[in-house]
GROMACS .gro file of C-alpha atoms in nm:
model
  376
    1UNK     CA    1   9.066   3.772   0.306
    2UNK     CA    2   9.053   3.889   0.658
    3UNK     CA    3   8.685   3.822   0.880
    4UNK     CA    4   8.495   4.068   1.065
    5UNK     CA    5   8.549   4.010   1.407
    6UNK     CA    6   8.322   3.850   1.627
    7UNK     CA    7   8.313   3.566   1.340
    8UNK     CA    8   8.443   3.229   1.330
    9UNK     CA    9   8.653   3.083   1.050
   10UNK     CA   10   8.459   2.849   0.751
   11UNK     CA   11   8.541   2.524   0.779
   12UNK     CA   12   8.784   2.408   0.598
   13UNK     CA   13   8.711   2.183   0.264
   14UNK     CA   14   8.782   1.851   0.278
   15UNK     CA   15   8.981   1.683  -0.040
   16UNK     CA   16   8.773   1.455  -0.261
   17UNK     CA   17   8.454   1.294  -0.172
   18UNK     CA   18   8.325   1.276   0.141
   19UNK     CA   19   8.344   0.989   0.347
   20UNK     CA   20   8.186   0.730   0.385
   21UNK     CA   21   8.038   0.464   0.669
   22UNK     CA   22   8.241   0.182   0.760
   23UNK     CA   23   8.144  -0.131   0.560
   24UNK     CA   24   7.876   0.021   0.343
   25UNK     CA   25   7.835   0.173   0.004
   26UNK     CA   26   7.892   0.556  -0.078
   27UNK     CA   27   7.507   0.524  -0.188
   28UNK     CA   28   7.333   0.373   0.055
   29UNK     CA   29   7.220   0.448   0.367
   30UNK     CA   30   7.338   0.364   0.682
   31UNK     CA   31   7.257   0.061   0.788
   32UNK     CA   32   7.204  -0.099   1.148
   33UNK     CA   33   7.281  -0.450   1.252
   34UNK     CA   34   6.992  -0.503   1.515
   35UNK     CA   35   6.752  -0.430   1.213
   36UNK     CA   36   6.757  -0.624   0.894
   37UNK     CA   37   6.687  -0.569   0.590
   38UNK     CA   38   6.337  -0.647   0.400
   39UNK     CA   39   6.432  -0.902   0.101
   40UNK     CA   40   6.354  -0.798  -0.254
   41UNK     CA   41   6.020  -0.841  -0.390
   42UNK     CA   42   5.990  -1.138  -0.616
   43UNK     CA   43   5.981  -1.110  -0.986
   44UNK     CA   44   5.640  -1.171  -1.131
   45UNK     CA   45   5.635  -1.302  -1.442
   46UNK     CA   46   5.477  -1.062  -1.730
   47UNK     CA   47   5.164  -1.185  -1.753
   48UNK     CA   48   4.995  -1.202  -1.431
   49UNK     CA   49   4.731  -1.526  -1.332
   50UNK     CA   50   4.423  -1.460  -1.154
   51UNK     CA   51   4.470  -1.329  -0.773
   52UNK     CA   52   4.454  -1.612  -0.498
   53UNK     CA   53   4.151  -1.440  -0.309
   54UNK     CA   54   3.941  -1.241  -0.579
   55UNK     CA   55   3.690  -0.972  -0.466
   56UNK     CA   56   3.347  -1.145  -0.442
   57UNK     CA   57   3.145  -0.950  -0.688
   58UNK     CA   58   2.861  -0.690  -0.570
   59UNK     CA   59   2.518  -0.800  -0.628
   60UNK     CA   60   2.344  -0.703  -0.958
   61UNK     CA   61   2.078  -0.434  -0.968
   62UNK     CA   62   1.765  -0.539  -0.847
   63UNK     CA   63   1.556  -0.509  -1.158
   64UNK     CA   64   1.250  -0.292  -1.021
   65UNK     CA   65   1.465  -0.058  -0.793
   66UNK     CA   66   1.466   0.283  -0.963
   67UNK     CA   67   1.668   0.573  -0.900
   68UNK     CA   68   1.393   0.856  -0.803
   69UNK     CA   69   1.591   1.201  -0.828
   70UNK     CA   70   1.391   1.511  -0.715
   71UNK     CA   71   1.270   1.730  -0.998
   72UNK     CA   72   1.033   2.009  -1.077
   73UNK     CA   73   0.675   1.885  -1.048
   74UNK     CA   74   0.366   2.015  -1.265
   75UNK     CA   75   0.067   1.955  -1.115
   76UNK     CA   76  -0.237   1.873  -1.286
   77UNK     CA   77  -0.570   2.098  -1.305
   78UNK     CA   78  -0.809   1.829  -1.249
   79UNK     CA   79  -0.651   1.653  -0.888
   80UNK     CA   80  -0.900   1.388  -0.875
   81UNK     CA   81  -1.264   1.275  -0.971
   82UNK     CA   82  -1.532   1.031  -0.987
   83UNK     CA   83  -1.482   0.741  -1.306
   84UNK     CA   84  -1.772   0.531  -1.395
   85UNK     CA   85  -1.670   0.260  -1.128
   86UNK     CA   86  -1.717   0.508  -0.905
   87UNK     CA   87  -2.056   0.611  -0.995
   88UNK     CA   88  -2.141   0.260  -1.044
   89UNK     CA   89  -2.076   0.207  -0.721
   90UNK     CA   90  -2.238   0.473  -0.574
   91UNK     CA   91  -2.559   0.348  -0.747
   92UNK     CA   92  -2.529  -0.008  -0.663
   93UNK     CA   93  -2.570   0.124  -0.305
   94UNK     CA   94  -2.908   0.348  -0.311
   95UNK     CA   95  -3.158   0.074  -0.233
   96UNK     CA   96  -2.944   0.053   0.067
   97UNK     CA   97  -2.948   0.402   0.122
   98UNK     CA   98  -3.314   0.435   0.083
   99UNK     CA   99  -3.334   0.143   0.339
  100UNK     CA  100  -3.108   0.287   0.561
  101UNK     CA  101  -3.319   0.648   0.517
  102UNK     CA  102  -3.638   0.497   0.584
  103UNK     CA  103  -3.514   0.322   0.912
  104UNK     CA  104  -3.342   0.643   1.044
  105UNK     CA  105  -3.696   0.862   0.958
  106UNK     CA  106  -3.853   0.592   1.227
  107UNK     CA  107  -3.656   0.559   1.435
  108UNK     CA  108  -3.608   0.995   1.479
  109UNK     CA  109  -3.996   1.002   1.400
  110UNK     CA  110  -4.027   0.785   1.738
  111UNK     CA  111  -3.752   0.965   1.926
  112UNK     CA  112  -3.845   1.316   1.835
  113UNK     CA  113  -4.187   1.355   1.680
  114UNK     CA  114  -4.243   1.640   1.473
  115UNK     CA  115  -3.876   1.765   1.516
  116UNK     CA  116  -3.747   1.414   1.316
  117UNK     CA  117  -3.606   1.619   1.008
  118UNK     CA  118  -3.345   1.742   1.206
  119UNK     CA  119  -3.172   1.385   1.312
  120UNK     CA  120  -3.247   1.284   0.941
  121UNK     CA  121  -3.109   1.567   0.788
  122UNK     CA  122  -2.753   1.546   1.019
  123UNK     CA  123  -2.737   1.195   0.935
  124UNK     CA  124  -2.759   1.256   0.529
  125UNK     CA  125  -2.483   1.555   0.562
  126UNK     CA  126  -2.282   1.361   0.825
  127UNK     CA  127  -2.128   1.155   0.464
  128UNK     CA  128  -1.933   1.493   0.426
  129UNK     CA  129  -1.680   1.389   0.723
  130UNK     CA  130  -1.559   1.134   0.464
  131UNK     CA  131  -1.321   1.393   0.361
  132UNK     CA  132  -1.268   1.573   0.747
  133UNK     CA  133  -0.916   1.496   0.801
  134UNK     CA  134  -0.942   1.447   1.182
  135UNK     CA  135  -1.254   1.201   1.096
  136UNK     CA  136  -1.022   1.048   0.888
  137UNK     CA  137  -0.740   0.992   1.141
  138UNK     CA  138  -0.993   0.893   1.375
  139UNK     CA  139  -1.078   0.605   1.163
  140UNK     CA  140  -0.758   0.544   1.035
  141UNK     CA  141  -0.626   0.409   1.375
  142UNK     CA  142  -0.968   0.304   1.515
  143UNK     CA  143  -1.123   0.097   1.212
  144UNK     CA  144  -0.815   0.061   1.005
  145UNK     CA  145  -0.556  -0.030   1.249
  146UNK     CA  146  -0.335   0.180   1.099
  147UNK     CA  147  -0.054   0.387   1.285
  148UNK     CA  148   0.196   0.715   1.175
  149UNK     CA  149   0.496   0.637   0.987
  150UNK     CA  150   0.831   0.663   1.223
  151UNK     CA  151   1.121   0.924   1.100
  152UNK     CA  152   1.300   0.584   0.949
  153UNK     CA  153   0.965   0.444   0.766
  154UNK     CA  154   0.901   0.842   0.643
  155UNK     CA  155   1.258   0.862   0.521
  156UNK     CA  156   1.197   0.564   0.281
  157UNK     CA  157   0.859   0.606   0.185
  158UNK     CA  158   0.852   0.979   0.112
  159UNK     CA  159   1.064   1.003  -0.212
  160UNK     CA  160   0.862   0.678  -0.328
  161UNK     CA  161   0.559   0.836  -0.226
  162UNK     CA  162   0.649   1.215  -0.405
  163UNK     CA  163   0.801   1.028  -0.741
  164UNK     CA  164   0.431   0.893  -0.816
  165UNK     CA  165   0.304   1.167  -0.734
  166UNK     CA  166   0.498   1.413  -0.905
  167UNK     CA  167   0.440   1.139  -1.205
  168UNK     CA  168   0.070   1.184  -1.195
  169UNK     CA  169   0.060   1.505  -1.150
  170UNK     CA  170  -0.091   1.555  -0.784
  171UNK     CA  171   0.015   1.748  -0.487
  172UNK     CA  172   0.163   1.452  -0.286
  173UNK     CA  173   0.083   1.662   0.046
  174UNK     CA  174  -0.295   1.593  -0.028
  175UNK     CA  175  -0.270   1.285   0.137
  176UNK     CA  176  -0.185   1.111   0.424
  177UNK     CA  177   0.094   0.788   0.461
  178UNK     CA  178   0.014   0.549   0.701
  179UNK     CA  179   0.140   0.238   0.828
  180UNK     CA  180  -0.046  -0.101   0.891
  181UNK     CA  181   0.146  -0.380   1.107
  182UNK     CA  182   0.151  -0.675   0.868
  183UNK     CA  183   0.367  -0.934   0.755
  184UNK     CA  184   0.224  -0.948   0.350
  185UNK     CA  185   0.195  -0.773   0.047
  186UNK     CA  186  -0.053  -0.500   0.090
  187UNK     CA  187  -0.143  -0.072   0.085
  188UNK     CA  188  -0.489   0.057   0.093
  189UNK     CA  189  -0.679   0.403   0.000
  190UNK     CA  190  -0.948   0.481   0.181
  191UNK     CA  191  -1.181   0.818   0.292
  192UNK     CA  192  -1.047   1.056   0.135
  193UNK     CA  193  -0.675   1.125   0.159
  194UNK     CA  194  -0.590   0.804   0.371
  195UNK     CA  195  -0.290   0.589   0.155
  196UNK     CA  196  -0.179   0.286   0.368
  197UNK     CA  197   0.107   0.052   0.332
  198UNK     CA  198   0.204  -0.257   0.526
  199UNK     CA  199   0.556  -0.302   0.715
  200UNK     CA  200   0.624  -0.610   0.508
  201UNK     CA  201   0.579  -0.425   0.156
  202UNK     CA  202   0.772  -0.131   0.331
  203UNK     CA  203   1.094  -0.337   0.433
  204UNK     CA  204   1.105  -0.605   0.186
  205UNK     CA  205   0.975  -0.436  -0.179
  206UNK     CA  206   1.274  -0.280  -0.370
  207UNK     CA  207   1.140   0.097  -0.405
  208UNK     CA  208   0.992   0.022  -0.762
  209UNK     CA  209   0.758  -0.235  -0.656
  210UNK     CA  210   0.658  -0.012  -0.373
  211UNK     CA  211   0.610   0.286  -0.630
  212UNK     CA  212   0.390   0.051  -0.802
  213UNK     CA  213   0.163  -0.027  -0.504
  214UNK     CA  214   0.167   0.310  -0.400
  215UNK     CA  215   0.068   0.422  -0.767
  216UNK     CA  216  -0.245   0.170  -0.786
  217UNK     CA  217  -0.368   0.308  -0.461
  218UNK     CA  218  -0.337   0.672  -0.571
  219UNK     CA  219  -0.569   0.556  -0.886
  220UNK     CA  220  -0.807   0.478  -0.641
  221UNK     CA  221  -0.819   0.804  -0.506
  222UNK     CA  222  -0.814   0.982  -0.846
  223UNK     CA  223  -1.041   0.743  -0.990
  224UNK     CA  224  -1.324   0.853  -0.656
  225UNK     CA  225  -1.296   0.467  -0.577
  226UNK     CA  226  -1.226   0.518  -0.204
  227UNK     CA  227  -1.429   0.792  -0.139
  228UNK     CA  228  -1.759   0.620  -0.287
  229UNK     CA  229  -1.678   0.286  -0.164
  230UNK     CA  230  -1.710   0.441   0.249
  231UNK     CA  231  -1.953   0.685   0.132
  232UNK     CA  232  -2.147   0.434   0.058
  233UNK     CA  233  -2.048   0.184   0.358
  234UNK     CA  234  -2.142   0.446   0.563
  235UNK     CA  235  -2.471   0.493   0.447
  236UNK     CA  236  -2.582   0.177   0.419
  237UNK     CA  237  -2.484   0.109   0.776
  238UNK     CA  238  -2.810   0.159   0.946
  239UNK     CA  239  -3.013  -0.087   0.681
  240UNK     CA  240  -2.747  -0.335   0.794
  241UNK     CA  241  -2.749  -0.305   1.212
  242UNK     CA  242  -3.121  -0.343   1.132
  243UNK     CA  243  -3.102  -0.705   0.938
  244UNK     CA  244  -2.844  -0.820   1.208
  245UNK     CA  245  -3.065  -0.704   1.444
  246UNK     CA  246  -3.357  -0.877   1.278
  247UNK     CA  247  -3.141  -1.193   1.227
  248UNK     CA  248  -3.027  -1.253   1.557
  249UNK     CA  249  -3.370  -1.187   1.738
  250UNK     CA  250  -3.522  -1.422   1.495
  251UNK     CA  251  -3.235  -1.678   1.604
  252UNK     CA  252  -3.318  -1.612   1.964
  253UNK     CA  253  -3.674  -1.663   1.917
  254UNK     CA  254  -3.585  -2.003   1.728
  255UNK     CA  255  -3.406  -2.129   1.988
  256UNK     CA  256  -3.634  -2.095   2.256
  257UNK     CA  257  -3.991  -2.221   2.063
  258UNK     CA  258  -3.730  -2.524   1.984
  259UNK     CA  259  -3.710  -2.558   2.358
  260UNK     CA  260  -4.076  -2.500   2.448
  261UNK     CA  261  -4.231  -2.738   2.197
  262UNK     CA  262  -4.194  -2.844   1.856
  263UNK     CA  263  -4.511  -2.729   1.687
  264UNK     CA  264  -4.386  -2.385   1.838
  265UNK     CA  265  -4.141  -2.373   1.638
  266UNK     CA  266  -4.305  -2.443   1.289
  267UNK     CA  267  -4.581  -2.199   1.379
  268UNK     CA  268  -4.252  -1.924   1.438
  269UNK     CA  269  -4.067  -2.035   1.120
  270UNK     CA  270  -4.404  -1.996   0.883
  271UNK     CA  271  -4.478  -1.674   1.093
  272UNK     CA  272  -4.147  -1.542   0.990
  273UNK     CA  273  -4.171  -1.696   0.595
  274UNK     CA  274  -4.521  -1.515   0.561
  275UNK     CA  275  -4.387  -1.206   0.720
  276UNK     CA  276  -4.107  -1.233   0.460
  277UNK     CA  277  -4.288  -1.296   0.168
  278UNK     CA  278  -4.548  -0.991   0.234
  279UNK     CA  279  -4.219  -0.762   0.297
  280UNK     CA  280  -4.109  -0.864  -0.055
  281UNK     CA  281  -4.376  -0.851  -0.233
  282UNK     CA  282  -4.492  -0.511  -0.098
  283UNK     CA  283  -4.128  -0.381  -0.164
  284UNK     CA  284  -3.938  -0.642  -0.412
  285UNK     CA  285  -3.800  -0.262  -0.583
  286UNK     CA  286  -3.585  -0.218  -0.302
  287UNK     CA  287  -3.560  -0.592  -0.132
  288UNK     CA  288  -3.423  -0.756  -0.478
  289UNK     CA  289  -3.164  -0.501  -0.528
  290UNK     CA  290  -3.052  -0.558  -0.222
  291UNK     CA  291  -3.044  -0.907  -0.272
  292UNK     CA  292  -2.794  -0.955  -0.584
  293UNK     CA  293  -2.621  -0.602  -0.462
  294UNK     CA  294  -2.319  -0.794  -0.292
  295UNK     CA  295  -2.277  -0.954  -0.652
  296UNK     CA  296  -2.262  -0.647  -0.834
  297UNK     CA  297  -2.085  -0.464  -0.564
  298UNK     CA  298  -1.805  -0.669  -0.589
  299UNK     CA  299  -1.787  -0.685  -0.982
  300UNK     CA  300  -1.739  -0.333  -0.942
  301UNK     CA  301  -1.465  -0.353  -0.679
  302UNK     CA  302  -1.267  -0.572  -0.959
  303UNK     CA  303  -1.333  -0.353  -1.234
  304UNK     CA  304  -1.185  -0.046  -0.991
  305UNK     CA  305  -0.911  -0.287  -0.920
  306UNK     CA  306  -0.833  -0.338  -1.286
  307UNK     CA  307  -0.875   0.074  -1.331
  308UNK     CA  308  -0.622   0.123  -1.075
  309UNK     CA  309  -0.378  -0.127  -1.215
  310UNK     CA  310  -0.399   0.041  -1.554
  311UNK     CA  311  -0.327   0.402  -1.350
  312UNK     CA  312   0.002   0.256  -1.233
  313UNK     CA  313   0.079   0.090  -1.554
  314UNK     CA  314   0.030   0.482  -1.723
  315UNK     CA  315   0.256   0.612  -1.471
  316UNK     CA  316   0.534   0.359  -1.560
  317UNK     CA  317   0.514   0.090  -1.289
  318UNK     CA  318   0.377  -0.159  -1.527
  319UNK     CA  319   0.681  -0.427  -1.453
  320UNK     CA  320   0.732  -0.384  -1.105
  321UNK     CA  321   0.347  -0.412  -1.054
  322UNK     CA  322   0.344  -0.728  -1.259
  323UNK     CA  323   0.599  -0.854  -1.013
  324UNK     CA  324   0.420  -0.735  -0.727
  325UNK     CA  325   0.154  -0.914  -0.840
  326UNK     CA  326   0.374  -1.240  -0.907
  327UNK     CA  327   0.471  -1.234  -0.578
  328UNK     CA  328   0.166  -1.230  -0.403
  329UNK     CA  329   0.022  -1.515  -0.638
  330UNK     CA  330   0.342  -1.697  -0.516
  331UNK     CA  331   0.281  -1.621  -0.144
  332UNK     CA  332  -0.073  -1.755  -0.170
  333UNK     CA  333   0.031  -2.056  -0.369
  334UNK     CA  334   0.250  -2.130  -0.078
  335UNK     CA  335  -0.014  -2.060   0.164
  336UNK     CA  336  -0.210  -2.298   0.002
  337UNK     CA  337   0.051  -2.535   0.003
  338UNK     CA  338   0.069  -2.516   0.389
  339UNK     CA  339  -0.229  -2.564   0.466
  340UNK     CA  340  -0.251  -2.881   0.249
  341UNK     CA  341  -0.387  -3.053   0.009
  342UNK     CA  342  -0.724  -3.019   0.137
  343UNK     CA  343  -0.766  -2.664   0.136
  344UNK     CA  344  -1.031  -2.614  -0.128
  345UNK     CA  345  -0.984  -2.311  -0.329
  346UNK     CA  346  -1.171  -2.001  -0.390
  347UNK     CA  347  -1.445  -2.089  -0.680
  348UNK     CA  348  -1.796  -2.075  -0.793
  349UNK     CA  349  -1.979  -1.897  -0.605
  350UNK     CA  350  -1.676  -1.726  -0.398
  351UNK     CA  351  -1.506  -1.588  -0.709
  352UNK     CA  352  -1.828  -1.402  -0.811
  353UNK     CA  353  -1.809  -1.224  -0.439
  354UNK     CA  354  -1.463  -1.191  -0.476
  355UNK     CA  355  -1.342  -0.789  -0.441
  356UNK     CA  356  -1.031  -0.825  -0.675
  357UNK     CA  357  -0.952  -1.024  -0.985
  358UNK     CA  358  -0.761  -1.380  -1.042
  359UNK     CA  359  -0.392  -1.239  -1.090
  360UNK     CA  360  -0.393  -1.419  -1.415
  361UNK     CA  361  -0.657  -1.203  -1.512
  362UNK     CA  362  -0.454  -0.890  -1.378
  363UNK     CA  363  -0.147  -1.001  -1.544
  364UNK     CA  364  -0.308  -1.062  -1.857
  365UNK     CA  365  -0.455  -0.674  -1.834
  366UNK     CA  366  -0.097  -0.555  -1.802
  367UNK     CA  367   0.014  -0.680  -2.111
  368UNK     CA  368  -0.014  -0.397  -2.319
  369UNK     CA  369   0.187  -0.203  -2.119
  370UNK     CA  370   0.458  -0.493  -2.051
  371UNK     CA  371   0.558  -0.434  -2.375
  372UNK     CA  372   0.739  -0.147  -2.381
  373UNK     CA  373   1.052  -0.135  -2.122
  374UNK     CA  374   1.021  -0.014  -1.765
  375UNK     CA  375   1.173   0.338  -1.714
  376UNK     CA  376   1.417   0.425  -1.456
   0.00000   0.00000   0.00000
């Protein structure tokens, strides 16, 4: 049939199939001498034998790192409070308080006269900056040596930090995170919001055992342990300047009757002993509490440390505290190993002024709660 014009002819068809390169198959494609061909894969046999270099296997699951996911907190009406270790303490510490009082009421009565109750009455409100949160940072990096946590250390100690928290129940932004320099096993609570941790326990805990840490300091502060234990540090501070000032005048006055003469010094020493003897007798109410109050002072720092181990266990951390704890018996084992054989160990008389308890005796505690399995 005849084309429009202006188009060209259709090829014509060619007969049969077309054709085909030179020296090669209809079916395969062309190929080109400079480039040869791959050879065939070999033929495995059907059941395979293990590969020549496996995949090394991952590490298994630490067993106290625990996923914390965020979730809805409910906070609890009653944030924190004052437990009978607390109130022990507090109670162990008033002959020192009424030492410290009477020394401050002389020492503003010579000062100031008539106008003494003023100083005196400052110095019993000042205990109220226990819970000033400036105070508190002031005495976090000035006493405590502590520091602010960088954006890295914040990052991983935040959703440890907000998991016991939301656990317990307490606003975690009612306290403060700080960091301590160290190279062992260690946090603190102290004043009134302060919750430290060391670098070592940050970077080398798995985030369970650091929940666990975390959680036995926070039943410090719910327990009123840290609040009562400067409370009463603090006021019990002037009774102690004055016995190291009494000491180390009495030292000084040793020293030179020992140069001076002989006799001069017996005459001082039973000066001092009489002088001592009429200041107990005249006020053994205050002097002998005083006396055994390091001893019962630090019974009740172990009994707060066993409260605050059984706050953590509550929470969950009861196996990752135990291994805390196993830890830190094994660093001091190998402490005491160092040092050699030598070294005595803490006993008698040490062990009843020791603040925490043997970590057999803290272990032993945990049990009850070791036998149920650790949540994750």
């Amino acid at each position: 049939m005849p084309h429009p014009p202006g188009h060209d002819e259709p090829p014509p068809e060619y007969p049969g199939p077309a054709p085909a390169y030179p020296g090669t198959p209809a079916s395969t494609a062309p190929a080109y001498p400079h480039v040869p061909l791959p050879p065939p894969p070999p033929a495995y046999p059907a059941v395979l034998g293990p590969a020549p270099n496996p995949v090394p296997e991952q590490p298994q699951h630490h067993p106290h790192a625990m996923d914390f996911e965020q979730r809805r907190v409910h906070l609890t009406a009653r944030q924190r409070g004052a437990d009978a270790t607390a109130l022990s303490r507090l109670l162990v510490q008033v002959p020192a308080f009424l030492c410290s009082l009477a020394v401050v009421t002389g020492l503003a009565t010579a000062l100031f006269g008539s106008a003494a109750w003023l100083p005196v009455t400052v110095w019993v409100l000042s205990g109220a900056l226990v819970f000033h949160r400036p105070t508190e940072s002031f005495l976090a990096r000035r006493l405590l040596r502590l520091r602010v946590p960088t954006a890295a250390e914040r990052a991983r100690l935040e959703p440890v930090w907000r998991e016991v928290t939301a656990r317990a129940g307490v606003d975690h932004q009612r306290y403060e995170l700080w960091i301590e320099e160290n190279d062992g096993i260690n946090a603190y609570a102290a004043a009134g919001h302060i919750v430290g941790v060391t670098t070592f326990s940050l970077n080398h805990l798995p985030n369970g055992q650091l929940a666990a840490a975390l959680a036995h300091e926070l039943g410090h502060h719910t327990g009123g342990h840290a609040w009562a234990s400067l409370l009463g540090e603090w006021y019990a501070q002037p009774a102690e300047l004055t016995w190291r000032a009494i000491r180390g005048l009495s030292r000084l006055v040793l020293r030179v009757a020992r140069v001076i003469s002989l006799p001069a010094t017996g005459f001082l020493v039973l000066l001092f002993g009489c002088g001592l003897l009429a200041f107990v007798a005249a006020a053994w109410m205050i002097v002998v509490p005083m006396a055994v109050a390091p001893y019962l002072l630090a019974l009740v720092n172990r009994r707060a440390e066993l409260r605050a181990d059984a706050h953590a266990a509550g929470l969950g951390f009861a196996h990752p505290l135990a291994g805390v704890l196993h830890t830190m018996r094994a660093h001091e084992e190998a402490r005491y190993a160092a040092a050699g054989p030598r070294t005595p160990r803490t006993g008698g008389l040490a062990k009843l002024l020791s603040s925490h308890p043997d970590y057999a005796d803290r272990l032993q505690r945990l049990q009850p709660y070791l036998d149920t399995p650790s949540p994750r």
